[in-house]
Coordinates of C-alpha atoms in Angstrom, one line a residue:
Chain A
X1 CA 129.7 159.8 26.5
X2 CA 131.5 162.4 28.8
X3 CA 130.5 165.9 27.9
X4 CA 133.4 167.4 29.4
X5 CA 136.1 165.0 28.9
X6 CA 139.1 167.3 30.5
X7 CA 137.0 168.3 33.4
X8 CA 139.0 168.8 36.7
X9 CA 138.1 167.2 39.7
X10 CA 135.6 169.0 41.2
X11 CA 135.5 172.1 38.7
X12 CA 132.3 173.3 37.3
X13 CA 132.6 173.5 33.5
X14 CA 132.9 176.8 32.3
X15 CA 130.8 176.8 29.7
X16 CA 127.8 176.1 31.9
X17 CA 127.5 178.8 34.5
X18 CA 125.3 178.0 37.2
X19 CA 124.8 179.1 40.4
X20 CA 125.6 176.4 43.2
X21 CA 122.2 175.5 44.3
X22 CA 120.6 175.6 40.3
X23 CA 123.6 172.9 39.6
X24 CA 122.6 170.9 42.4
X25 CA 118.7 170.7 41.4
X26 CA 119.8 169.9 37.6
X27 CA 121.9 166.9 39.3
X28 CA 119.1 166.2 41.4
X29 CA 116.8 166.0 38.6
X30 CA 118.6 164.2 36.0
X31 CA 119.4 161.5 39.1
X32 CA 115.8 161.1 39.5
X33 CA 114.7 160.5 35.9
X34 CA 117.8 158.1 35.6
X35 CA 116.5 156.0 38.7
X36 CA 113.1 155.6 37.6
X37 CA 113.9 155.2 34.3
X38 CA 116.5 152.1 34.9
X39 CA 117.1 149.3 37.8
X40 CA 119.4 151.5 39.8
X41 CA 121.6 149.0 39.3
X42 CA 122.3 149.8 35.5
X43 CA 122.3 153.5 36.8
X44 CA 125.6 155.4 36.9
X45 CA 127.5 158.3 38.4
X46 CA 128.7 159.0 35.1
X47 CA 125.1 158.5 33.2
X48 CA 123.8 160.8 35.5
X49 CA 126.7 163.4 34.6
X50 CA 125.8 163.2 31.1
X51 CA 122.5 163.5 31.4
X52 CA 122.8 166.6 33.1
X53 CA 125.5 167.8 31.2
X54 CA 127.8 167.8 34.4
X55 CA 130.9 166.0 34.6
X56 CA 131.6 163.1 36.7
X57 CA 133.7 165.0 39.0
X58 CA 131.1 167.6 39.9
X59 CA 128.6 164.8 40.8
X60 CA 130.7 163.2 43.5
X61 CA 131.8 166.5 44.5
X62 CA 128.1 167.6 45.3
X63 CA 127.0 163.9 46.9
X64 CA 130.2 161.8 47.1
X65 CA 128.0 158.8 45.7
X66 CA 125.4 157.0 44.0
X67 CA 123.7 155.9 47.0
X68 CA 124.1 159.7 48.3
X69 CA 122.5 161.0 45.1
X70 CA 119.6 158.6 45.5
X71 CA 118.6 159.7 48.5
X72 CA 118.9 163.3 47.5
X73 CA 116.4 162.8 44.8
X74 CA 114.0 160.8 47.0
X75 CA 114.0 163.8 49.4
X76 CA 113.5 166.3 46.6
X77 CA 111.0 164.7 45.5
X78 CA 108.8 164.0 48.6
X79 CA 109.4 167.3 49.5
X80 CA 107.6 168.6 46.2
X81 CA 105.1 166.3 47.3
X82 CA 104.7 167.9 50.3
X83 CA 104.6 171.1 49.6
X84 CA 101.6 170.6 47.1
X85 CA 99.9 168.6 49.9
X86 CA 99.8 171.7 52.2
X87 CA 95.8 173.1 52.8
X88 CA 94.8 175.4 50.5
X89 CA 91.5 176.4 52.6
X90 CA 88.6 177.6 51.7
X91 CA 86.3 174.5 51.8
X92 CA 85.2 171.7 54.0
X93 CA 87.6 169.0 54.4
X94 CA 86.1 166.5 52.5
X95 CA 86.3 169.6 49.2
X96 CA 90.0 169.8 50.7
X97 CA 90.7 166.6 50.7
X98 CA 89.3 166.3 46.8
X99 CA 91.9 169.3 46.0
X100 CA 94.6 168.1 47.5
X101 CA 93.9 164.5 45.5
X102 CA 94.2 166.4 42.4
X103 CA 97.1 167.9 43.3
X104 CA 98.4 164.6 44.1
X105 CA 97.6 162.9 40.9
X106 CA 99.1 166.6 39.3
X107 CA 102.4 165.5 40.7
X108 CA 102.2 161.6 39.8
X109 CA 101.4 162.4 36.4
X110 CA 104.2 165.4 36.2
X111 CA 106.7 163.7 38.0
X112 CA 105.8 160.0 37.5
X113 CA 109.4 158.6 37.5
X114 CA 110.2 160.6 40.8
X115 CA 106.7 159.3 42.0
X116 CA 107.5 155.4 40.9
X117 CA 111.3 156.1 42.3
X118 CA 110.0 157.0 45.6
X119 CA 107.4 154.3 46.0
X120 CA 109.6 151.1 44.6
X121 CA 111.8 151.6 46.7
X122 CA 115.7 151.9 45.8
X123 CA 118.9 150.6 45.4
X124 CA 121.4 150.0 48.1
X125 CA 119.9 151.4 51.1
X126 CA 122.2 150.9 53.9
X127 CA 120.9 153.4 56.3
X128 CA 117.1 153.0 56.0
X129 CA 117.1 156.5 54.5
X130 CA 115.0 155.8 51.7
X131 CA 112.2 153.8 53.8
X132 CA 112.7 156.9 56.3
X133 CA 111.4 159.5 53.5
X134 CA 108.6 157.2 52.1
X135 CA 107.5 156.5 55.8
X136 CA 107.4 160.4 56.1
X137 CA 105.6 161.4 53.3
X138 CA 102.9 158.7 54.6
X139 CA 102.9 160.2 57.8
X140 CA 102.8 163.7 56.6
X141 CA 99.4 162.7 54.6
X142 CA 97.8 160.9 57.5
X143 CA 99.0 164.5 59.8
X144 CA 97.2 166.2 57.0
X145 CA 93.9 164.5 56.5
X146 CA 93.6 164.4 60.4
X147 CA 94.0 168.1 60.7
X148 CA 91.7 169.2 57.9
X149 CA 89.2 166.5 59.5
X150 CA 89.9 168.1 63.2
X151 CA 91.0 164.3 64.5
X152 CA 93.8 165.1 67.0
X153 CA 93.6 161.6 68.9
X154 CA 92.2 159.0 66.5
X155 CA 90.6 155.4 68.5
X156 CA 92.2 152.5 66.5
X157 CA 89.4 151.8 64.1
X158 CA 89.7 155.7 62.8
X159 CA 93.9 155.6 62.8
X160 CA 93.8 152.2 60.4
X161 CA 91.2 153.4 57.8
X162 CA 93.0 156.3 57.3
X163 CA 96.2 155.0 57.3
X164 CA 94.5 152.3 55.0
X165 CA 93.5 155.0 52.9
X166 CA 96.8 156.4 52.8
X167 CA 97.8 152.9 51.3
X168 CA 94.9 152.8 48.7
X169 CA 96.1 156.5 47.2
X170 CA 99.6 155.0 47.4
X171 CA 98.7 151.7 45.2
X172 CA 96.2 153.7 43.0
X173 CA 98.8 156.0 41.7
X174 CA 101.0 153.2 41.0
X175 CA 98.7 151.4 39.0
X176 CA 97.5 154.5 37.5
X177 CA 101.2 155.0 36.2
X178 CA 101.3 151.0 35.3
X179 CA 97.7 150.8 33.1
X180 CA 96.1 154.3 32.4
X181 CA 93.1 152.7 32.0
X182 CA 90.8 155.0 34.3
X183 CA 90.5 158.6 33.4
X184 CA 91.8 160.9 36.2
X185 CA 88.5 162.4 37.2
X186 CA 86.8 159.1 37.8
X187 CA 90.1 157.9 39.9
X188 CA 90.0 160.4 42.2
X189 CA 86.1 160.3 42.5
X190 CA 86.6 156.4 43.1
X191 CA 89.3 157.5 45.8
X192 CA 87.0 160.1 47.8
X193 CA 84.3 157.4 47.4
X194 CA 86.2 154.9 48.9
X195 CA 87.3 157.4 51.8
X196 CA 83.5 158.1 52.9
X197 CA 82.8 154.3 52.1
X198 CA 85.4 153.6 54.7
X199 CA 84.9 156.1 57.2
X200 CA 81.2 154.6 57.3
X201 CA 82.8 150.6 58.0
X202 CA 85.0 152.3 60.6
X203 CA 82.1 154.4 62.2
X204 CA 80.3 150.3 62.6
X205 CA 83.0 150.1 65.2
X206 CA 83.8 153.6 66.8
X207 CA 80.4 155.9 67.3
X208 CA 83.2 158.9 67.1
X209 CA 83.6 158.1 63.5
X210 CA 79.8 158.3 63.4
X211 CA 80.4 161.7 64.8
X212 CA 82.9 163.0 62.5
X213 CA 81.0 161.5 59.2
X214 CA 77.8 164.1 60.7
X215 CA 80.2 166.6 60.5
X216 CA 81.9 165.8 57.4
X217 CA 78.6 165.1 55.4
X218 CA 76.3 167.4 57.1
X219 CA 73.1 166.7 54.9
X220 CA 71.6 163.7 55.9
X221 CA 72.8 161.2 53.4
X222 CA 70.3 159.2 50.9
X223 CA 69.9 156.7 48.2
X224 CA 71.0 158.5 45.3
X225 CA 68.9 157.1 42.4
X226 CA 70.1 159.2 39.8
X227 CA 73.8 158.8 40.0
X228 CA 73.2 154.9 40.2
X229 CA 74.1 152.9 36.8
X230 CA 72.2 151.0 35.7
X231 CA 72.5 147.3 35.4
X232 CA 72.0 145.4 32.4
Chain B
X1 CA 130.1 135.9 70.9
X2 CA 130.8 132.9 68.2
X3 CA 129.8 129.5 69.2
X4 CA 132.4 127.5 67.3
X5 CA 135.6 129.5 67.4
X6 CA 137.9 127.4 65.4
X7 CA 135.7 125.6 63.0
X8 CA 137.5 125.4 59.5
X9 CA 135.8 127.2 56.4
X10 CA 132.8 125.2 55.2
X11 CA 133.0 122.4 57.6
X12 CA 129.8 121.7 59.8
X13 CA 129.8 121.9 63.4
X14 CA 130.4 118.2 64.6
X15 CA 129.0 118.8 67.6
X16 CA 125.4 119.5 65.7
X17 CA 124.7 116.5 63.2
X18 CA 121.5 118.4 60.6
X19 CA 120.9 117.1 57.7
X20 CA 122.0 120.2 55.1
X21 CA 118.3 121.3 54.8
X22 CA 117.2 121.5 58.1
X23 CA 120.4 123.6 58.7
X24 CA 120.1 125.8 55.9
X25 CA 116.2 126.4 57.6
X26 CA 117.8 126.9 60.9
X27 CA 120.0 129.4 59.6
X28 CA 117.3 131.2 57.4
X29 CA 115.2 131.4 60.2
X30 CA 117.9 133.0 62.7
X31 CA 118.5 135.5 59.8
X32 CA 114.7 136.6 59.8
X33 CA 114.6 137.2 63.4
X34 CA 117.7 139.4 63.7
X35 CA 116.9 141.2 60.6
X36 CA 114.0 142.5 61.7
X37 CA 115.2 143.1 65.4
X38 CA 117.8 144.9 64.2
X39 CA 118.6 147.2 61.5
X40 CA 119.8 145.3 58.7
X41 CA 123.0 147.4 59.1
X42 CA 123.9 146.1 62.3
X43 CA 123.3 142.9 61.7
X44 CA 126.3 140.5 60.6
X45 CA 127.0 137.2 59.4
X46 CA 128.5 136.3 63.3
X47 CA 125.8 137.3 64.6
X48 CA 123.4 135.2 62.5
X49 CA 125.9 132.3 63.0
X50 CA 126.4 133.0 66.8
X51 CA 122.1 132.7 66.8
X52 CA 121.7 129.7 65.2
X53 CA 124.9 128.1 66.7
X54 CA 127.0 127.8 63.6
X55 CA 129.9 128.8 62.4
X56 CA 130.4 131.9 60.6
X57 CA 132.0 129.5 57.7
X58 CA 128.9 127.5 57.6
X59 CA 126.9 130.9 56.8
X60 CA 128.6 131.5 54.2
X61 CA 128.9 128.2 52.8
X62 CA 125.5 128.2 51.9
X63 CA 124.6 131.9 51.4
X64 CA 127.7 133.2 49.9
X65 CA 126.8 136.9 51.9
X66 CA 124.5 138.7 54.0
X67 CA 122.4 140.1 51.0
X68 CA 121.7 136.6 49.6
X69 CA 121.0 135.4 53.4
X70 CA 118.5 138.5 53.4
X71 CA 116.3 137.2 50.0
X72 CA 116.6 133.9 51.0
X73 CA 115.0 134.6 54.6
X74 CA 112.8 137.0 52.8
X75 CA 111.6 134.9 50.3
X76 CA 111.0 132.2 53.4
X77 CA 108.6 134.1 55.0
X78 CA 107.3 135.2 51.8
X79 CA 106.9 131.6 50.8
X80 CA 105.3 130.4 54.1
X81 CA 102.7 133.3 54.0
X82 CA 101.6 132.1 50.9
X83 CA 100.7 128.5 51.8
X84 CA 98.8 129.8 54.4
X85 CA 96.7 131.9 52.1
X86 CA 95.7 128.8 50.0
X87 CA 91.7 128.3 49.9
X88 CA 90.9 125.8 52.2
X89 CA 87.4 125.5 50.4
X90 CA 83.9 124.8 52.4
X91 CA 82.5 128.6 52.5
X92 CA 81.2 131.6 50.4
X93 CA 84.0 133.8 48.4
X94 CA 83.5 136.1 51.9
X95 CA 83.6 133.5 54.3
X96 CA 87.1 132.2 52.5
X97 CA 88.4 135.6 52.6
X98 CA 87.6 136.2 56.3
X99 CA 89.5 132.8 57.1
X100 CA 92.4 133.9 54.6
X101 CA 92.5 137.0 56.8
X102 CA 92.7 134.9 59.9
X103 CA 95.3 132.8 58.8
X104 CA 97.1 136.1 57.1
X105 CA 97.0 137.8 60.9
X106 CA 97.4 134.2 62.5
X107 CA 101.0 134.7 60.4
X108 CA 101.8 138.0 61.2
X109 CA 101.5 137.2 65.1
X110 CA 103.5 134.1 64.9
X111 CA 106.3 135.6 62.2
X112 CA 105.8 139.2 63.3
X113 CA 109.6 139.8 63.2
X114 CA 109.6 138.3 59.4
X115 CA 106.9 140.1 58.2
X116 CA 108.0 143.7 59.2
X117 CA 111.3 142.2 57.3
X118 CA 109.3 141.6 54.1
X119 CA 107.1 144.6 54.3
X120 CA 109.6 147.2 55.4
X121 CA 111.8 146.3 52.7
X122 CA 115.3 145.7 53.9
X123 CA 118.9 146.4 53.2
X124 CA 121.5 146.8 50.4
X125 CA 119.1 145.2 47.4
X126 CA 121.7 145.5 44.5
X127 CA 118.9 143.6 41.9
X128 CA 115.6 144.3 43.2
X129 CA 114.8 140.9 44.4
X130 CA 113.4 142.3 47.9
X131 CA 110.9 144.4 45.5
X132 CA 109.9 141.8 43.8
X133 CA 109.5 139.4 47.0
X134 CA 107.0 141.8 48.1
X135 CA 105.5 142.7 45.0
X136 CA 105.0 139.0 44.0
X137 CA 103.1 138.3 47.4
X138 CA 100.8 141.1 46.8
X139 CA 100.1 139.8 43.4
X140 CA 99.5 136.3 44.8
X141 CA 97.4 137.7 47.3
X142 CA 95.1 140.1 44.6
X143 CA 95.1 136.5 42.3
X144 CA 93.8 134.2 44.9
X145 CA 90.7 137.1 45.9
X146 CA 90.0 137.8 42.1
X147 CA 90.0 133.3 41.9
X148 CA 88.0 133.1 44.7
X149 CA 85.4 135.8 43.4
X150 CA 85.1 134.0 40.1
X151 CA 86.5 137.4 38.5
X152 CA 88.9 136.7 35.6
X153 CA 89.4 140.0 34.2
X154 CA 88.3 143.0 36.0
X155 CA 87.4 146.9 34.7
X156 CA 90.1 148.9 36.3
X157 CA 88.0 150.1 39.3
X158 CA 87.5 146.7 40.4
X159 CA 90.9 146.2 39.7
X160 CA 92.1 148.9 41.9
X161 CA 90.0 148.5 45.0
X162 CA 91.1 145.0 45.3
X163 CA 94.4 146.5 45.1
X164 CA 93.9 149.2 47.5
X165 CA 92.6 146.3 49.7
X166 CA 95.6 144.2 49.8
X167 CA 97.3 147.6 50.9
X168 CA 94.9 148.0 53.4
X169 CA 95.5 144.5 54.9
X170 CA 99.4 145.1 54.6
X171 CA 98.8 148.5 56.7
X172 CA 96.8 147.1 58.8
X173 CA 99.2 144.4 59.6
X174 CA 102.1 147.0 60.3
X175 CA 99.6 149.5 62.4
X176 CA 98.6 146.3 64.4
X177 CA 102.5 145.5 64.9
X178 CA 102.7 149.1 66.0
X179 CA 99.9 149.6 67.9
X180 CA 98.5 146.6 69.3
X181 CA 95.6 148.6 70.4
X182 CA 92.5 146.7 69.1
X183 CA 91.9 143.0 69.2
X184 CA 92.5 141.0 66.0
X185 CA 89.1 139.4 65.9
X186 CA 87.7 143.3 65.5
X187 CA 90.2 144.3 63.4
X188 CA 89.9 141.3 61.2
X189 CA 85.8 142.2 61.2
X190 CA 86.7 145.9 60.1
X191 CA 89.0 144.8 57.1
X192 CA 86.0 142.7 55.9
X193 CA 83.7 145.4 56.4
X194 CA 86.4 147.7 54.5
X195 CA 86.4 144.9 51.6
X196 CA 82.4 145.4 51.2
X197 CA 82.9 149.3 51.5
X198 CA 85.0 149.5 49.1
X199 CA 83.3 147.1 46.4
X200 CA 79.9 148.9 47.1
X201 CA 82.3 152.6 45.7
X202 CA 83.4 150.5 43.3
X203 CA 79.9 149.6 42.5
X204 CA 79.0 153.2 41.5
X205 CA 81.3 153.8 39.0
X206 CA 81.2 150.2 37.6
X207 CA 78.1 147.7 37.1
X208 CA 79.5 144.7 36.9
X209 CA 81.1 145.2 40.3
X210 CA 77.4 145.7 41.1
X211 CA 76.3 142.1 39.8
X212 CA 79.6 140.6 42.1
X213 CA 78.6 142.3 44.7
X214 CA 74.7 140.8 44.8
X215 CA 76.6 137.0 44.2
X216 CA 78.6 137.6 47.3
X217 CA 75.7 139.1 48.9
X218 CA 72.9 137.2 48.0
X219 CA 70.7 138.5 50.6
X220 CA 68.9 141.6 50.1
X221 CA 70.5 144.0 51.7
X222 CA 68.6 146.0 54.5
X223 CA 69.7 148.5 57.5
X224 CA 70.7 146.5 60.3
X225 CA 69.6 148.7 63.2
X226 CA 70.4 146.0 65.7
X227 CA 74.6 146.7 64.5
X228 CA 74.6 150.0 64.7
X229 CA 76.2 150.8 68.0
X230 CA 74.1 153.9 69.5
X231 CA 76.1 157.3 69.2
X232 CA 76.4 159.4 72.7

């Protein structure tokens, strides 16, 4: 299923012309959909040409592997991650956070094979590479949330319930992806719930996190009758 | 480094009369500790052998390669976790969970080498059976709190913040392996605390998780001025 059966090695088919970089992306891309898609296992170099168009030759020129090509796609896509993680501004951290959630569940639900790809894990993974970038992105987020919060040296208590938290996003958008059951909206208002419900177990422990809940909810917090369901 | 120099393929070690379980055990467990020492890349099969004693023939008499040595140490510790999570019986959904905890941290102190191995994922995994180790502990792990709460099927909030739980313990585990900053019997405390936190969020977007949440706390509820450690 070659779509350029008389490729040469390492030529670029004439009848696509692309600029270096553009190839590399559409490689990058069609790898990613591929691994997500499929076991890795059942995931070739020459799948991956045809999907992009490419020929088998100009993928092992680019990454001189499968395993290469994996990695490449896991980094491209925690980096698009990333990048829509940064602050916008404009708000308390708590309203940032809530943004930066949506933009979150924005990239699970437009990227949801490179967002599945990242968090199963891979295929071969001789390096620790691919545990490397998933580590980072997790650290990344925790860097994030502590600086919009204005944590710079968290006790223990504060360090594992956001870290914790980290983990809850994590599994949510993976069983978000698995039963699309929840509406968006609600997820993500269960999620920031669940943050401030935590902070307040963590502040049982550590009166800084007391502290930092004043400042994150500066009105002094009561029973909310009207946004309670009722029971039966 | 190897212990038996000369032993022929296959042939057992006369010097160390095992029955064939008890070595394959021996070997399994000298796999779990240098694979989580080590990077799984520098580990070989002479090592493993040279650790437990053996002969590099003998490794590979009953593994066949490194990779199967990895699930089958993998799916050890995996297998021993487990048993330990069992009900025990004798106490309040809560109270059982709190012990399960116990025993869950009581593993990863003893096994802490074989649990970073399980949760960090581990080396060339050419069929995804490392995923599923560790996916099929987490399930386990969601089935036996769901069995102990009496919940058979849950709405998908409840759903996910027993999820995000299980993450949170798994987190917590590899923070505390990290760290080691906070003593288990307060970290243990602010998981459970987490568990309740979590399932009162849950509570607002979901009223049956309101009716669990008064049958595992049947006592009225009330500010507990006594707990709350003073702030500054």
């Amino acid at each position: 299923m070659s779509a350029t059966p008389h490729a040469e090695d390492g030529a670029r088919p004439a009848r696509r012309r692309l600029s270096v970089d553009r190839r590399r992306e559409e490689l990058i891309a069609a790898a990613l959909e591929l691994f997500s898609r499929h076991d890795a296992e059942d995931v070739s170099i020459d799948d991956v040409a045809a999907f992009a168009g490419a020929s088998r030759a100009l993928v092992y020129h680019y990454f001189g592997g499968k395993q290469e090509l994996y990695v490449a796609a896991l980094r491209s896509a925690a980096e698009e991650l990333e990048a829509r993680l940064r602050p916008q501004g404009g708000g308390g951290p708590l309203e940032e956070l809530a943004r930066g959630l949506t933009r979150y569940f924005d990239f699970v639900e437009e990227h949801a094979a490179g967002f599945a790809a990242l968090l199963r894990g891979g295929p071969a993974n001789r390096t620790g590479e691919i545990g490397e970038i998933v580590d980072g992105v997790r650290r990344r987020m925790l860097w994030l949330i502590m600086n919009e919060m204005r944590v710079t040296a968290p006790g223990p208590a504060l360090r594992i319930t956001l870290r914790s938290w980290v983990a809850s996003v994590e599994t949510a958008g993976l069983d978000w992806l698995e039963h699309r059951d929840i509406d968006r909206a609600t997820l993500e208002r269960l999620l920031m719930d669940q943050m401030v419900a935590l902070l307040r177990a963590a502040a049982g422990q550590d009166g800084d996190v007391e502290g930092l809940l004043r400042t994150l909810l500066p009105e002094p917090r009561k029973e909310r009758p009207a946004a309670r369901r009722a029971v039966r």
